[in-house]
Amino acid sequence: MTSWDLLTCSIMAQRKPFQRLPTAVVPGSYVIRLHPDLVAFTFTGQEDIDVEVREQVKEVTLNSVDIKINSAKFTSSTVSLTGTTSYNVEDETATIAFPEALPVGAGKLSLDFVGELNDKMKGFYRSKYTHPNGETRYAAATQFEPTDARRAFPCWDEPAVKATFDITLVAPKDRVALSNMDVVEVKDHETDASLKVVRYSRSPIMSTYLLAFVVGEYDFIEDRSADGVLVRVYTPLEKKEQGRFALEVAVKTLPFYKEYFGIAYPLPKMDLITIADFAAGAMENWGLITYRETALLVDPQNSSTQAKQWIALVVGHEIAHMWFGNLVTMEWWTHLWLNEGFATFVEYLCVDHCFPEYNIWNQFVTSDLTRALELDALKNSHPIEVPVGHPSEIDEIFDLISYSKGASVIRMLHDWIGDKDFRKGMNIYLNKFKYKNAATGDLWEALESASGKPVGKVMHTWTAQMGFPVLKVSDKQEGSSRIIEFKQCKFSADGEVPSQGDAAPLWLVPVSISCGSKPGDIHTRVVIDKATTTVTLDNVGPDEWIKINPGQVGVFRVQYSSDMLSRLLPGIQSKTLPPRDRLGLSNDLFALCTAGVSSTVEYLRLVESFTDEQEYIVWLDVACNLHKLGTLLTHTDYEAAFEAFNRRLFHKIGLHVGWDSKEDEGHSVPLLRSLVISRLGRNGHKETVAEAHKKLKSHASGKESLIADLRGPVYGIVLKTGDEKVYETLLKLFRSTDLHEEKMRIARILGSTRDQKLIERTLNFAISDEIRSQDTVFVLLSCGGCKLGRDMLWQFMKDKWQTLHDYYEGGFLLSRLVKSSCEDFASEEKAKEIEVCICEGLVGMMEVWWSMYC
């Protein structure tokens, strides 16, 4: 048994079996009053919880973390009892014991409590911001998903234990105070003239993790959707115009979703608000959606096309949750993907509706499908639907499998049953389970009822087992027909072929097929349900290419025979193959190369067919693949030769897009220009490097402002090729801007330098007061782009582990740092070093690592 095996066994042995809360007493409604103190960073609270006592018990157990319950009382029509409270830190519960058994029936549990406005970006926490006058101030905000409502008030903090909420906030009169619902009353505080008491209307029946409160200083802009919902976007002071784009998206989205799902948004208002310190990108609190600044604010002069597009997707995603997650909620975290997979799929529907010129479904393939396939090919992946026990396990599944693979599977299902039946099934599902909880099987039942297809049988193979198949295809011509043979087996990133037989994983695979005579049409659809299947295509000429999975809708890889692949190459060069299909050929073949199934030389020959390519998504896939290959080659003597190959490959498209934008050039061209300039410059193209330095000098001096789309590539190029003077120039730009997007554009690229002293400065800068803790991880990871930086980052993480662990107390940001700082090493020696470091006790790292990889 290896030290790694011993470590895994030790951690598993330490884990106590998890049990959900007892159901003898359950809540029906909460009436909560909270008073956050923005100076002392504490809060006081009182709550009355209407409960149903289902069986006689002397104790009530509910969730509570870092809260002191000062008094607890139970009253009913027959008794009035005072309880004493004890706490279980490991289980995150408080148990209130009463002197006699509670009578069965209706009752009220009344609690007085105090807690801390922590600095961990979870629960009820404080968020630091700078007032326009330069003064540092604090707001109070919340982040409850998945299990941190218990840090704000004692509660039954499980998604299936729904209730209504009547919220009252006590706040300074000069602060904005918001919650999920609309305000019904504002009055002066009973004893303090500087405070106001704000009461909100009763919420719908909802889960605790969707509750939210914010107290701070904000400006806002507002509008009403076509169906009458008041929408406001709250921004930092003096930045309300930066919320206008998000407001436009939200106002368009609400009526679109109402029509698509056949159910109206049920709340009277929707607020979208930025929080200065925010760990995630956004959070779908019902009626009060919280965001990072970079996920909500657009400065027309300083925001890039990529940032604007990202904000449209995030706004669409979070509003989709108002139906998927809020109106209908997963029964337990095992079904998280029902929330996140659907919202990720639906966000693309939304953006395609609001901005058809984006051709956003093209980018779904690069942003979600290919990334999901890459992760899911690993042996340490997990099924879409994974059993979750203890709440500490929940963060482990907020990943690309739940989000991106979930969305990809839904997209495949949508294509298979058709939009009409998909919408009908969604309406059945949402109406049946609104204000309730559901599991995956409930969704399949609704879609099966709508479509008449065996949805449950097919989809179970995609959600209940991890991984996905590779379809190995070969063909032969018989007269005017083409005979296609499919062999499916599980695709593994290491190329391992699973043993055949009854135990071999098998998928029911909806497959579409197109051919060269009508490249935009589907010739044949079939569901492959066996390890080997033969399909006959009629009326196909002997020289026509055959494309499996047109549009890259299916969640699988394709391994063509050499003859089939050769026939497809002219379709790349002539562009008769649609863009997504050209991308798919590149991505599948590269995956086969990294798995050792195909030759890297074969992939590089394919790439040379893209010389005349002009589509952004195709170049993005090629660039990502070559970057991965280039990272591997930094450990060899071939790095310079590979950079020369990149320069030759990108030269022609670089001449085509140039440096200057053109009128009516389309949404994707600025994205392509940014990508191509970055690839040329970072691979040492002399003219591009010189122009980047020239443009930075003009921009920094104020002579000619650099357009936002070019700042990222220019900053990266000059940092890689420049000296300390360039580094200082970029730090000055960082410190002079108040747009967080621009700050992060610079900070997340500072580590591109190749100077050892400057890499060290960047590492220390990442944990300085100038970088918010939510952004520290990304600044650190910028240092890992070269061999020197990678080694320095790993050593820094070991040296500063306790500081970093205290920043995040576990969580997904810390997991991302551990994973990303180690994944680009390429030697057995380094692998053993990492294993030893973990096993010898980097405090807390073993749990983080185990949660990600075991």
JSON list of N, CA and C in Angstrom, two decimals, residues 27 30 63 144-150 153-163 165 180 206-213 285 333:
[
{"chain": "A", "resi": 27, "resn": "PRO", "atom": "N", "xyz": [-40.11, 23.22, 10.34]},
{"chain": "A", "resi": 27, "resn": "PRO", "atom": "CA", "xyz": [-40.60, 24.60, 10.26]},
{"chain": "A", "resi": 27, "resn": "PRO", "atom": "C", "xyz": [-41.64, 24.78, 9.16]},
{"chain": "A", "resi": 30, "resn": "TYR", "atom": "N", "xyz": [-40.69, 31.34, 9.03]},
{"chain": "A", "resi": 30, "resn": "TYR", "atom": "CA", "xyz": [-39.74, 32.06, 9.88]},
{"chain": "A", "resi": 30, "resn": "TYR", "atom": "C", "xyz": [-40.10, 33.54, 9.87]},
{"chain": "A", "resi": 63, "resn": "ASN", "atom": "N", "xyz": [-29.74, 23.50, 12.43]},
{"chain": "A", "resi": 63, "resn": "ASN", "atom": "CA", "xyz": [-28.38, 23.88, 12.06]},
{"chain": "A", "resi": 63, "resn": "ASN", "atom": "C", "xyz": [-28.03, 25.25, 12.62]},
{"chain": "A", "resi": 144, "resn": "PHE", "atom": "N", "xyz": [-25.24, 32.02, 1.07]},
{"chain": "A", "resi": 144, "resn": "PHE", "atom": "CA", "xyz": [-25.74, 30.90, 1.85]},
{"chain": "A", "resi": 144, "resn": "PHE", "atom": "C", "xyz": [-25.57, 29.55, 1.15]},
{"chain": "A", "resi": 145, "resn": "GLU", "atom": "N", "xyz": [-25.48, 29.53, -0.18]},
{"chain": "A", "resi": 145, "resn": "GLU", "atom": "CA", "xyz": [-25.34, 28.24, -0.85]},
{"chain": "A", "resi": 145, "resn": "GLU", "atom": "C", "xyz": [-23.91, 27.73, -0.71]},
{"chain": "A", "resi": 146, "resn": "PRO", "atom": "N", "xyz": [-23.72, 26.46, -0.36]},
{"chain": "A", "resi": 146, "resn": "PRO", "atom": "CA", "xyz": [-24.79, 25.49, -0.16]},
{"chain": "A", "resi": 146, "resn": "PRO", "atom": "C", "xyz": [-25.36, 25.42, 1.26]},
{"chain": "A", "resi": 147, "resn": "THR", "atom": "N", "xyz": [-24.54, 25.62, 2.29]},
{"chain": "A", "resi": 147, "resn": "THR", "atom": "CA", "xyz": [-25.01, 25.33, 3.65]},
{"chain": "A", "resi": 147, "resn": "THR", "atom": "C", "xyz": [-24.55, 26.38, 4.64]},
{"chain": "A", "resi": 148, "resn": "ASP", "atom": "N", "xyz": [-24.73, 27.65, 4.31]},
{"chain": "A", "resi": 148, "resn": "ASP", "atom": "CA", "xyz": [-24.25, 28.69, 5.22]},
{"chain": "A", "resi": 148, "resn": "ASP", "atom": "C", "xyz": [-25.33, 29.66, 5.69]},
{"chain": "A", "resi": 149, "resn": "ALA", "atom": "N", "xyz": [-26.60, 29.37, 5.42]},
{"chain": "A", "resi": 149, "resn": "ALA", "atom": "CA", "xyz": [-27.65, 30.14, 6.07]},
{"chain": "A", "resi": 149, "resn": "ALA", "atom": "C", "xyz": [-27.54, 29.96, 7.58]},
{"chain": "A", "resi": 150, "resn": "ARG", "atom": "N", "xyz": [-27.07, 28.81, 8.00]},
{"chain": "A", "resi": 150, "resn": "ARG", "atom": "CA", "xyz": [-26.89, 28.48, 9.42]},
{"chain": "A", "resi": 150, "resn": "ARG", "atom": "C", "xyz": [-25.89, 29.39, 10.11]},
{"chain": "A", "resi": 153, "resn": "PHE", "atom": "N", "xyz": [-28.62, 32.62, 10.89]},
{"chain": "A", "resi": 153, "resn": "PHE", "atom": "CA", "xyz": [-29.70, 32.38, 11.84]},
{"chain": "A", "resi": 153, "resn": "PHE", "atom": "C", "xyz": [-29.88, 30.88, 12.00]},
{"chain": "A", "resi": 154, "resn": "PRO", "atom": "N", "xyz": [-30.21, 30.40, 13.19]},
{"chain": "A", "resi": 154, "resn": "PRO", "atom": "CA", "xyz": [-30.46, 28.97, 13.37]},
{"chain": "A", "resi": 154, "resn": "PRO", "atom": "C", "xyz": [-31.64, 28.54, 12.51]},
{"chain": "A", "resi": 155, "resn": "CYS", "atom": "N", "xyz": [-31.48, 27.43, 11.79]},
{"chain": "A", "resi": 155, "resn": "CYS", "atom": "CA", "xyz": [-32.52, 27.04, 10.84]},
{"chain": "A", "resi": 155, "resn": "CYS", "atom": "C", "xyz": [-32.37, 25.59, 10.43]},
{"chain": "A", "resi": 156, "resn": "TRP", "atom": "N", "xyz": [-33.38, 25.07, 9.77]},
{"chain": "A", "resi": 156, "resn": "TRP", "atom": "CA", "xyz": [-33.29, 23.76, 9.13]},
{"chain": "A", "resi": 156, "resn": "TRP", "atom": "C", "xyz": [-32.69, 24.01, 7.74]},
{"chain": "A", "resi": 157, "resn": "ASP", "atom": "N", "xyz": [-31.37, 23.90, 7.67]},
{"chain": "A", "resi": 157, "resn": "ASP", "atom": "CA", "xyz": [-30.62, 24.36, 6.50]},
{"chain": "A", "resi": 157, "resn": "ASP", "atom": "C", "xyz": [-30.42, 23.23, 5.50]},
{"chain": "A", "resi": 158, "resn": "GLU", "atom": "N", "xyz": [-31.53, 22.68, 5.02]},
{"chain": "A", "resi": 158, "resn": "GLU", "atom": "CA", "xyz": [-31.52, 21.61, 4.03]},
{"chain": "A", "resi": 158, "resn": "GLU", "atom": "C", "xyz": [-32.49, 22.00, 2.92]},
{"chain": "A", "resi": 159, "resn": "PRO", "atom": "N", "xyz": [-32.14, 21.74, 1.65]},
{"chain": "A", "resi": 159, "resn": "PRO", "atom": "CA", "xyz": [-32.97, 22.26, 0.55]},
{"chain": "A", "resi": 159, "resn": "PRO", "atom": "C", "xyz": [-34.40, 21.76, 0.55]},
{"chain": "A", "resi": 160, "resn": "ALA", "atom": "N", "xyz": [-34.65, 20.57, 1.08]},
{"chain": "A", "resi": 160, "resn": "ALA", "atom": "CA", "xyz": [-36.00, 20.02, 1.07]},
{"chain": "A", "resi": 160, "resn": "ALA", "atom": "C", "xyz": [-36.88, 20.57, 2.17]},
{"chain": "A", "resi": 161, "resn": "VAL", "atom": "N", "xyz": [-36.28, 21.25, 3.15]},
{"chain": "A", "resi": 161, "resn": "VAL", "atom": "CA", "xyz": [-37.07, 21.80, 4.27]},
{"chain": "A", "resi": 161, "resn": "VAL", "atom": "C", "xyz": [-37.41, 23.24, 3.93]},
{"chain": "A", "resi": 162, "resn": "LYS", "atom": "N", "xyz": [-38.45, 23.40, 3.12]},
{"chain": "A", "resi": 162, "resn": "LYS", "atom": "CA", "xyz": [-38.85, 24.73, 2.65]},
{"chain": "A", "resi": 162, "resn": "LYS", "atom": "C", "xyz": [-39.80, 25.40, 3.64]},
{"chain": "A", "resi": 163, "resn": "ALA", "atom": "N", "xyz": [-39.81, 26.73, 3.60]},
{"chain": "A", "resi": 163, "resn": "ALA", "atom": "CA", "xyz": [-40.69, 27.51, 4.48]},
{"chain": "A", "resi": 163, "resn": "ALA", "atom": "C", "xyz": [-40.86, 28.90, 3.87]},
{"chain": "A", "resi": 165, "resn": "PHE", "atom": "N", "xyz": [-40.60, 33.15, 4.62]},
{"chain": "A", "resi": 165, "resn": "PHE", "atom": "CA", "xyz": [-39.74, 34.00, 5.43]},
{"chain": "A", "resi": 165, "resn": "PHE", "atom": "C", "xyz": [-40.28, 35.42, 5.47]},
{"chain": "A", "resi": 180, "resn": "ASN", "atom": "N", "xyz": [-34.94, 39.55, -0.19]},
{"chain": "A", "resi": 180, "resn": "ASN", "atom": "CA", "xyz": [-35.52, 38.90, -1.36]},
{"chain": "A", "resi": 180, "resn": "ASN", "atom": "C", "xyz": [-36.79, 39.58, -1.85]},
{"chain": "A", "resi": 206, "resn": "MET", "atom": "N", "xyz": [-39.72, 28.53, 0.19]},
{"chain": "A", "resi": 206, "resn": "MET", "atom": "CA", "xyz": [-38.40, 28.45, -0.43]},
{"chain": "A", "resi": 206, "resn": "MET", "atom": "C", "xyz": [-37.42, 27.80, 0.51]},
{"chain": "A", "resi": 207, "resn": "SER", "atom": "N", "xyz": [-36.28, 27.42, -0.04]},
{"chain": "A", "resi": 207, "resn": "SER", "atom": "CA", "xyz": [-35.19, 26.83, 0.74]},
{"chain": "A", "resi": 207, "resn": "SER", "atom": "C", "xyz": [-34.35, 27.91, 1.39]},
{"chain": "A", "resi": 208, "resn": "THR", "atom": "N", "xyz": [-33.72, 27.56, 2.52]},
{"chain": "A", "resi": 208, "resn": "THR", "atom": "CA", "xyz": [-32.94, 28.55, 3.26]},
{"chain": "A", "resi": 208, "resn": "THR", "atom": "C", "xyz": [-31.77, 29.11, 2.46]},
{"chain": "A", "resi": 209, "resn": "TYR", "atom": "N", "xyz": [-31.15, 28.29, 1.59]},
{"chain": "A", "resi": 209, "resn": "TYR", "atom": "CA", "xyz": [-29.95, 28.76, 0.90]},
{"chain": "A", "resi": 209, "resn": "TYR", "atom": "C", "xyz": [-30.23, 29.87, -0.11]},
{"chain": "A", "resi": 210, "resn": "LEU", "atom": "N", "xyz": [-31.51, 30.13, -0.38]},
{"chain": "A", "resi": 210, "resn": "LEU", "atom": "CA", "xyz": [-31.88, 31.16, -1.35]},
{"chain": "A", "resi": 210, "resn": "LEU", "atom": "C", "xyz": [-32.23, 32.49, -0.71]},
{"chain": "A", "resi": 211, "resn": "LEU", "atom": "N", "xyz": [-32.19, 32.55, 0.61]},
{"chain": "A", "resi": 211, "resn": "LEU", "atom": "CA", "xyz": [-32.45, 33.79, 1.32]},
{"chain": "A", "resi": 211, "resn": "LEU", "atom": "C", "xyz": [-31.24, 34.71, 1.18]},
{"chain": "A", "resi": 212, "resn": "ALA", "atom": "N", "xyz": [-31.46, 36.03, 1.26]},
{"chain": "A", "resi": 212, "resn": "ALA", "atom": "CA", "xyz": [-30.35, 36.98, 1.13]},
{"chain": "A", "resi": 212, "resn": "ALA", "atom": "C", "xyz": [-30.67, 38.29, 1.81]},
{"chain": "A", "resi": 213, "resn": "PHE", "atom": "N", "xyz": [-29.62, 38.94, 2.32]},
{"chain": "A", "resi": 213, "resn": "PHE", "atom": "CA", "xyz": [-29.71, 40.30, 2.87]},
{"chain": "A", "resi": 213, "resn": "PHE", "atom": "C", "xyz": [-28.47, 41.07, 2.46]},
{"chain": "A", "resi": 285, "resn": "ASN", "atom": "N", "xyz": [-29.97, 34.07, -5.39]},
{"chain": "A", "resi": 285, "resn": "ASN", "atom": "CA", "xyz": [-30.95, 34.34, -4.34]},
{"chain": "A", "resi": 285, "resn": "ASN", "atom": "C", "xyz": [-32.24, 34.85, -4.98]},
{"chain": "A", "resi": 333, "resn": "TRP", "atom": "N", "xyz": [-28.56, 17.59, -2.33]},
{"chain": "A", "resi": 333, "resn": "TRP", "atom": "CA", "xyz": [-27.44, 18.06, -3.16]},
{"chain": "A", "resi": 333, "resn": "TRP", "atom": "C", "xyz": [-26.98, 17.02, -4.17]}
]
